[in-house]
mmCIF file of C-alpha atoms in Angstrom:
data_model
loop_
_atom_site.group_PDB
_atom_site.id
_atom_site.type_symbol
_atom_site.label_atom_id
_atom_site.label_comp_id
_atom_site.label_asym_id
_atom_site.label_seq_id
_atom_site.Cartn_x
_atom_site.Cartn_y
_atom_site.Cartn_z
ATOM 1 C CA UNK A 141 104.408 171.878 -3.027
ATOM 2 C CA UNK A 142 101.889 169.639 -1.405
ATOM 3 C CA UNK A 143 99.403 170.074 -4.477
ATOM 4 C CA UNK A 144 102.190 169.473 -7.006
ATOM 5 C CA UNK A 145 102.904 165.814 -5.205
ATOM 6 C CA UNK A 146 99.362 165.048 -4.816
ATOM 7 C CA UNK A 147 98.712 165.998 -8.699
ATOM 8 C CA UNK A 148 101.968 163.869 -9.099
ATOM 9 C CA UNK A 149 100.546 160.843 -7.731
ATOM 10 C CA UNK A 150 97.627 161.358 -9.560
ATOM 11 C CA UNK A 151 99.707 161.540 -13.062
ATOM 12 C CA UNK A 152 101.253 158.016 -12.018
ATOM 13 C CA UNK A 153 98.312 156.646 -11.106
ATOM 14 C CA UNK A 154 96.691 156.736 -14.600
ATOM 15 C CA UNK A 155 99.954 155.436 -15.863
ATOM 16 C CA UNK A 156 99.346 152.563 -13.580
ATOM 17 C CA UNK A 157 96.054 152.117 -14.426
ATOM 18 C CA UNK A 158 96.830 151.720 -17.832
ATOM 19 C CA UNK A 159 99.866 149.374 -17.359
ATOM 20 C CA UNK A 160 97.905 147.010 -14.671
ATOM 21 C CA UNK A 161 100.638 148.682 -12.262
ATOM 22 C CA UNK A 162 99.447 149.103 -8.346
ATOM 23 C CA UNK A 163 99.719 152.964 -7.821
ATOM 24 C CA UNK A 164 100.356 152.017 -3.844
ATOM 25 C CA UNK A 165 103.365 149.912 -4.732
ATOM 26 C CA UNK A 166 104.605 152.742 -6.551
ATOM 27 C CA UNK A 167 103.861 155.343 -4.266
ATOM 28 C CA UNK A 168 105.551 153.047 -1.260
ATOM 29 C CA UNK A 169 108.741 152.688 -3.261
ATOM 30 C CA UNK A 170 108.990 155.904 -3.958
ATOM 31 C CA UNK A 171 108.519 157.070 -0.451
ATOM 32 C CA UNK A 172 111.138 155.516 0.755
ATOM 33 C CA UNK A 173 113.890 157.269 -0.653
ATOM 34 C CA UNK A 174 114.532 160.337 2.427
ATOM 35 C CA UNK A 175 115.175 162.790 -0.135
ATOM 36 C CA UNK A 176 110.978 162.515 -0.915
ATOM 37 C CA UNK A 177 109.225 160.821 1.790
ATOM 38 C CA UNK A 178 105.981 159.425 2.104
ATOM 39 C CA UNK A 179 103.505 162.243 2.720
ATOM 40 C CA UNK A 180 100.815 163.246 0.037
ATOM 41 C CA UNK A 181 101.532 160.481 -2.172
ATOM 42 C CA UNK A 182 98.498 158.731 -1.902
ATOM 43 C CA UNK A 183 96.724 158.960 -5.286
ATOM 44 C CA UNK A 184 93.173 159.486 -5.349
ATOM 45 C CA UNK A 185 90.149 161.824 -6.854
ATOM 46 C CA UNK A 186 92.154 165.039 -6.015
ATOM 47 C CA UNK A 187 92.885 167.770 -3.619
ATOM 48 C CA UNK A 188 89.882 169.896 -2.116
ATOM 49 C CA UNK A 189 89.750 172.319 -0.060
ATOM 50 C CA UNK A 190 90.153 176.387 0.754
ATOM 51 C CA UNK A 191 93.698 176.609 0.274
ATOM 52 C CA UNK A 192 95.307 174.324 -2.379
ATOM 53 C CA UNK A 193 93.742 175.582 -5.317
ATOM 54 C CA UNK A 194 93.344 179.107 -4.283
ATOM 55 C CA UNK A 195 96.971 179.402 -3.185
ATOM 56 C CA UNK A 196 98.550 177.609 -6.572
ATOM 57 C CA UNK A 197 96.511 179.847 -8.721
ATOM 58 C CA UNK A 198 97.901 182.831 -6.535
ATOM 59 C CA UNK A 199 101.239 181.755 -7.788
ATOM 60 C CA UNK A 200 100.364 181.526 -11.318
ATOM 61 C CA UNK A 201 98.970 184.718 -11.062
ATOM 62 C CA UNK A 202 102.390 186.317 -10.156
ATOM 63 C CA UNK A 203 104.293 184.340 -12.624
ATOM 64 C CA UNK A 204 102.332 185.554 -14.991
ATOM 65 C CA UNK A 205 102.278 189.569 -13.958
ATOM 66 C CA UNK A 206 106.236 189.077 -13.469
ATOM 67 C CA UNK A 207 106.873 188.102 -17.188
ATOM 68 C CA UNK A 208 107.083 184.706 -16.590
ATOM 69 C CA UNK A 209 104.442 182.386 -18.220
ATOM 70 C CA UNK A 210 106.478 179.447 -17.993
ATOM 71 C CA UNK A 211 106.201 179.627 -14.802
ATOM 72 C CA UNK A 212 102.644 180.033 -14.409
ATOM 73 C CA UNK A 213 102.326 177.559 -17.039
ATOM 74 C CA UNK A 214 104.124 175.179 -14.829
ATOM 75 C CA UNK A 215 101.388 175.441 -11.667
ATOM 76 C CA UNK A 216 99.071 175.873 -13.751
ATOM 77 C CA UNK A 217 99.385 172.462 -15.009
ATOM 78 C CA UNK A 218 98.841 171.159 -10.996
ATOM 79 C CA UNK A 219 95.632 172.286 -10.926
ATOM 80 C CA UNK A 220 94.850 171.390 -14.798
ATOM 81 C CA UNK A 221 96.051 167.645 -13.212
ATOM 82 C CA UNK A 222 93.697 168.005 -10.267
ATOM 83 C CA UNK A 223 90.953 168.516 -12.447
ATOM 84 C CA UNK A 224 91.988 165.872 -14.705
ATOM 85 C CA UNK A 225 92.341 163.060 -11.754
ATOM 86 C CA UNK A 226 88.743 163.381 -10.654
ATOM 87 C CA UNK A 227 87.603 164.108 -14.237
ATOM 88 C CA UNK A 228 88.903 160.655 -15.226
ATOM 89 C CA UNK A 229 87.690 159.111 -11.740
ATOM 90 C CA UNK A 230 84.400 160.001 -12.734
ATOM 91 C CA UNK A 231 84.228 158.315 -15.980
ATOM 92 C CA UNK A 232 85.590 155.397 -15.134
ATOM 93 C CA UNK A 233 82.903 155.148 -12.606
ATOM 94 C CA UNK A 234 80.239 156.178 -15.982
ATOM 95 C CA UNK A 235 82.202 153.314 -18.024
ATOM 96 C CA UNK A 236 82.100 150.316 -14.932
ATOM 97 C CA UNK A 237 78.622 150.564 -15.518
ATOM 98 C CA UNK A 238 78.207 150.183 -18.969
ATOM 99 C CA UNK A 239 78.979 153.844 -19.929
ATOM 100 C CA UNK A 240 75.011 154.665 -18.765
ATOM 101 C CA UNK A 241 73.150 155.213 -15.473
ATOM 102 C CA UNK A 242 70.167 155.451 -16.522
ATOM 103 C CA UNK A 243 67.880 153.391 -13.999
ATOM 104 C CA UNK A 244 70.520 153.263 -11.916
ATOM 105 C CA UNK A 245 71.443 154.407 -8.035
ATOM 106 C CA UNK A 246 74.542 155.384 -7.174
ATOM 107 C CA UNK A 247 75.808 156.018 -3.891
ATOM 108 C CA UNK A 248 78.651 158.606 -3.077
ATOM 109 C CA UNK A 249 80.075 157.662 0.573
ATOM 110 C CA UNK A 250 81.979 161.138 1.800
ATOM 111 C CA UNK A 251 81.155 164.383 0.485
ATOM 112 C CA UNK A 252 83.663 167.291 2.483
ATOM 113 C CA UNK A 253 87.084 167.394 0.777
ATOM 114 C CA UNK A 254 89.050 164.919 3.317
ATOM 115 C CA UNK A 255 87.823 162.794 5.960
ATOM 116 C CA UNK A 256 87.276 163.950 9.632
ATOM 117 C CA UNK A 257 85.618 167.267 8.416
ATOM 118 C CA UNK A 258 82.332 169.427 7.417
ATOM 119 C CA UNK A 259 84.251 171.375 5.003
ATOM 120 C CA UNK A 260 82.936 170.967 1.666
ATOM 121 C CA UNK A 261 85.044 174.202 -0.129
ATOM 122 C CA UNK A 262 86.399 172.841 -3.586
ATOM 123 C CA UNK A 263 85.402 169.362 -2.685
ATOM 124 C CA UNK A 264 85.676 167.258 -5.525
ATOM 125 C CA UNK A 265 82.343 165.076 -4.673
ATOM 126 C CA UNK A 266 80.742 168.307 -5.898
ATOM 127 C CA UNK A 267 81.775 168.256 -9.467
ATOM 128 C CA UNK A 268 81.447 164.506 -9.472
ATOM 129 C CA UNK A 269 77.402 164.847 -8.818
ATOM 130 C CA UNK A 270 77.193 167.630 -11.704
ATOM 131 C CA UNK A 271 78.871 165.087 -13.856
ATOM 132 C CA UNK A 272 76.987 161.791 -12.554
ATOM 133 C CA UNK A 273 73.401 163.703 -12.754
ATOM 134 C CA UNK A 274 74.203 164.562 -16.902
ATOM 135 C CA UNK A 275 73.836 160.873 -17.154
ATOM 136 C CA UNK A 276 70.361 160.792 -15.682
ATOM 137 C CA UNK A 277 70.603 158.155 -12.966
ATOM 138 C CA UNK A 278 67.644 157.189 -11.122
ATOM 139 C CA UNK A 279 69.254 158.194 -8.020
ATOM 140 C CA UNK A 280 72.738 160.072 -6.320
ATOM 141 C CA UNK A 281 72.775 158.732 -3.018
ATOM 142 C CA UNK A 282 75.000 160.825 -0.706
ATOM 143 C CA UNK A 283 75.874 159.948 2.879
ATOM 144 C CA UNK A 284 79.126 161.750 4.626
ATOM 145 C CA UNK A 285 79.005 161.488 8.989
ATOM 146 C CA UNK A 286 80.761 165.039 9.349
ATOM 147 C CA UNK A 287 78.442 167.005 6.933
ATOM 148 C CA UNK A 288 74.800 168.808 7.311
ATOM 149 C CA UNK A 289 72.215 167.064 4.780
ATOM 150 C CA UNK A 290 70.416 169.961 4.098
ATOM 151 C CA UNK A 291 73.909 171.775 3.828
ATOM 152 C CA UNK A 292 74.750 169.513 1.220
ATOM 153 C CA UNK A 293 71.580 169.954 -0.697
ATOM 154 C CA UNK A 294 72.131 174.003 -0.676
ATOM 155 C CA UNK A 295 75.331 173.621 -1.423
ATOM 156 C CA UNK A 296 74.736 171.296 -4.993
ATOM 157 C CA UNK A 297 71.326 173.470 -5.827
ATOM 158 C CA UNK A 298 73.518 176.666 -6.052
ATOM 159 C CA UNK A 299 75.752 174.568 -8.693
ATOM 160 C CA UNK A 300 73.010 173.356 -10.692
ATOM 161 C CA UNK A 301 70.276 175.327 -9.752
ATOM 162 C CA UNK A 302 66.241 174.527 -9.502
ATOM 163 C CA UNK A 303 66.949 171.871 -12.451
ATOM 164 C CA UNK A 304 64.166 168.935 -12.376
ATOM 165 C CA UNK A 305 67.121 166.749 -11.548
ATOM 166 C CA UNK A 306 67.506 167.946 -8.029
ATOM 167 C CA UNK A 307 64.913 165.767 -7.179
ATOM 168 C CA UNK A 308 67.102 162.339 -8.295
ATOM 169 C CA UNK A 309 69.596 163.757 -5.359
ATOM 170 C CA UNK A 310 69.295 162.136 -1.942
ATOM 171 C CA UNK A 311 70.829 162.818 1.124
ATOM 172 C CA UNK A 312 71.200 159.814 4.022
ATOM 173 C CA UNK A 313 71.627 159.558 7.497
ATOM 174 C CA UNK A 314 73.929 156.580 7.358
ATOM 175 C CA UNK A 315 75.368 154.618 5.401
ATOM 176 C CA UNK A 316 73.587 151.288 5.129
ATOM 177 C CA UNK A 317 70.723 152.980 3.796
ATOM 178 C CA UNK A 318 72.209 155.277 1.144
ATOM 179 C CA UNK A 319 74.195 152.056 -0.523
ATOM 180 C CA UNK A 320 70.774 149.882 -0.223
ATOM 181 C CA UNK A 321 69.879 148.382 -3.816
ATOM 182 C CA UNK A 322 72.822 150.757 -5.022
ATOM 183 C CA UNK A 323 74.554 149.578 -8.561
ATOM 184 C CA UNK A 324 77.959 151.284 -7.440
ATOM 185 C CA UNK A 325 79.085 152.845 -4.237
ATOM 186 C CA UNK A 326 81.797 155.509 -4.391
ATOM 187 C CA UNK A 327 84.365 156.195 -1.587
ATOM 188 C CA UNK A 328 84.882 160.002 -2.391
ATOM 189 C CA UNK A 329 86.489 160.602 1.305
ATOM 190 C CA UNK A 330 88.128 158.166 3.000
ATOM 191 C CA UNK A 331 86.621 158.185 6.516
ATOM 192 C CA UNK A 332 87.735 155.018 8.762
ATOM 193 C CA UNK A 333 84.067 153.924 9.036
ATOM 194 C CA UNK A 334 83.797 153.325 5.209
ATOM 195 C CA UNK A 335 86.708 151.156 5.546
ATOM 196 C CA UNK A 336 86.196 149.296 9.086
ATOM 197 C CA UNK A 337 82.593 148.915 9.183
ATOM 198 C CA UNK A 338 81.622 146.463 6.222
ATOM 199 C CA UNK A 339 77.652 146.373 5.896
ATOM 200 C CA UNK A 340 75.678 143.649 6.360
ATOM 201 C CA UNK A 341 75.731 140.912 3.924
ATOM 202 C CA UNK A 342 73.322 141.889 1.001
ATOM 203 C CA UNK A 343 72.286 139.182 -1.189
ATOM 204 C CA UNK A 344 73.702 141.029 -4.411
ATOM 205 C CA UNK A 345 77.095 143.356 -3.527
ATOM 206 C CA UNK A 346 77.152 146.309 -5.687
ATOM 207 C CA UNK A 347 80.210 147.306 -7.773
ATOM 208 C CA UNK A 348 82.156 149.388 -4.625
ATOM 209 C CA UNK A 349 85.171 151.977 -6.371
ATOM 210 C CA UNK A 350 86.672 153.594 -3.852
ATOM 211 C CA UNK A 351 88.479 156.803 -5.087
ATOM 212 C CA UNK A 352 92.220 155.174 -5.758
#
């Protein structure tokens, strides 16, 4: 149930987008009827994690060996939406910047699959890298403060494997220095430090998209 209403909020959120509505507004009035509350409605680049997927998929499998493909069809469609919410996320960081990257840094700030944590299973940073690297930037910047560099590294060379590209991939030790002379900076995970620590003033901000 919580991946449905996070794929929910997702769904309304490109409805939003589209309409110049504020997905937050939406979300708020929404949550304040009792009979739905206010928890997992925060729209963003999609669930991560061990569980979510794994457990939804679990589901569909049953529906499905029961006889009952509408059903599965049904939760099926929650992760389809999931994959859809970062899927578009991605691109409309590819079409802010002209619909190329090529010359271009870009700097991804979180990289586990929710703040305040080294997991990285099922993050969706991971997929967004495969994506951003097809459109041969001059450099993926990565900086999370919960996750291993080097773990980070492993974990997107076993995606992609020993591809030339690796080598446009860099891993940071903070912040300030993986957004320096960025053209965008991406909030994948939402830690408190990307939001109350503002960097210093740079004589040029780059485009900053956080993941809502």
């Amino acid at each position: 149930m919580l991946a449905q209403r996070i794929s929910s909020i997702n769904s309304i959120s490109a409805v939003c987008e589209q309409t110049g509505a504020d997905v937050d507004e939406v979300a708020k009035a929404v949550g304040v009827d009792p009979r739905i509350g206010n928890k997992f409605l925060v729209a963003g680049i999609g669930f991560g994690g061990s569980c979510f997927k794994k457990d939804v998929l679990n589901l569909v499998y049953l529906a499905d060996t029961m006889g009952l493909p509408e059903v599965g069809e049904y939760w099926r469609q929650v992760v389809k939406m999931n994959e859809y919410a970062r899927d578009r996320f991605t691109n409309r960081v590819i079409k802010c910047l002209n619909n190329t990257l090529v010359g271009k840094k870009v700097t991804i700030l979180g990289y586990a699959f929710k703040k305040n944590t080294s997991d990285t299973r099922e993050a969706p940073a991971l997929e967004m890298v495969k994506t951003l690297l097809e459109e041969r930037p001059r450099e993926i910047a990565i900086f999370d403060p919960c996750c291993n560099p080097l773990v980070i590294k492993e974990e997107i060379r076993q995606l992609l494997g020993d591809v030339d590209e690796l080598k446009n991939i860099v891993v940071y030790g903070n912040a300030y220095d993986a957004c320096d002379k960025s053209t965008a900076v991406v909030i994948a995970t939402e830690f408190d430090e990307f939001r109350n620590q503002p960097p210093p003033s740079p004589p040029s901000p780059p485009l900053t998209t956080p993941s809502r």
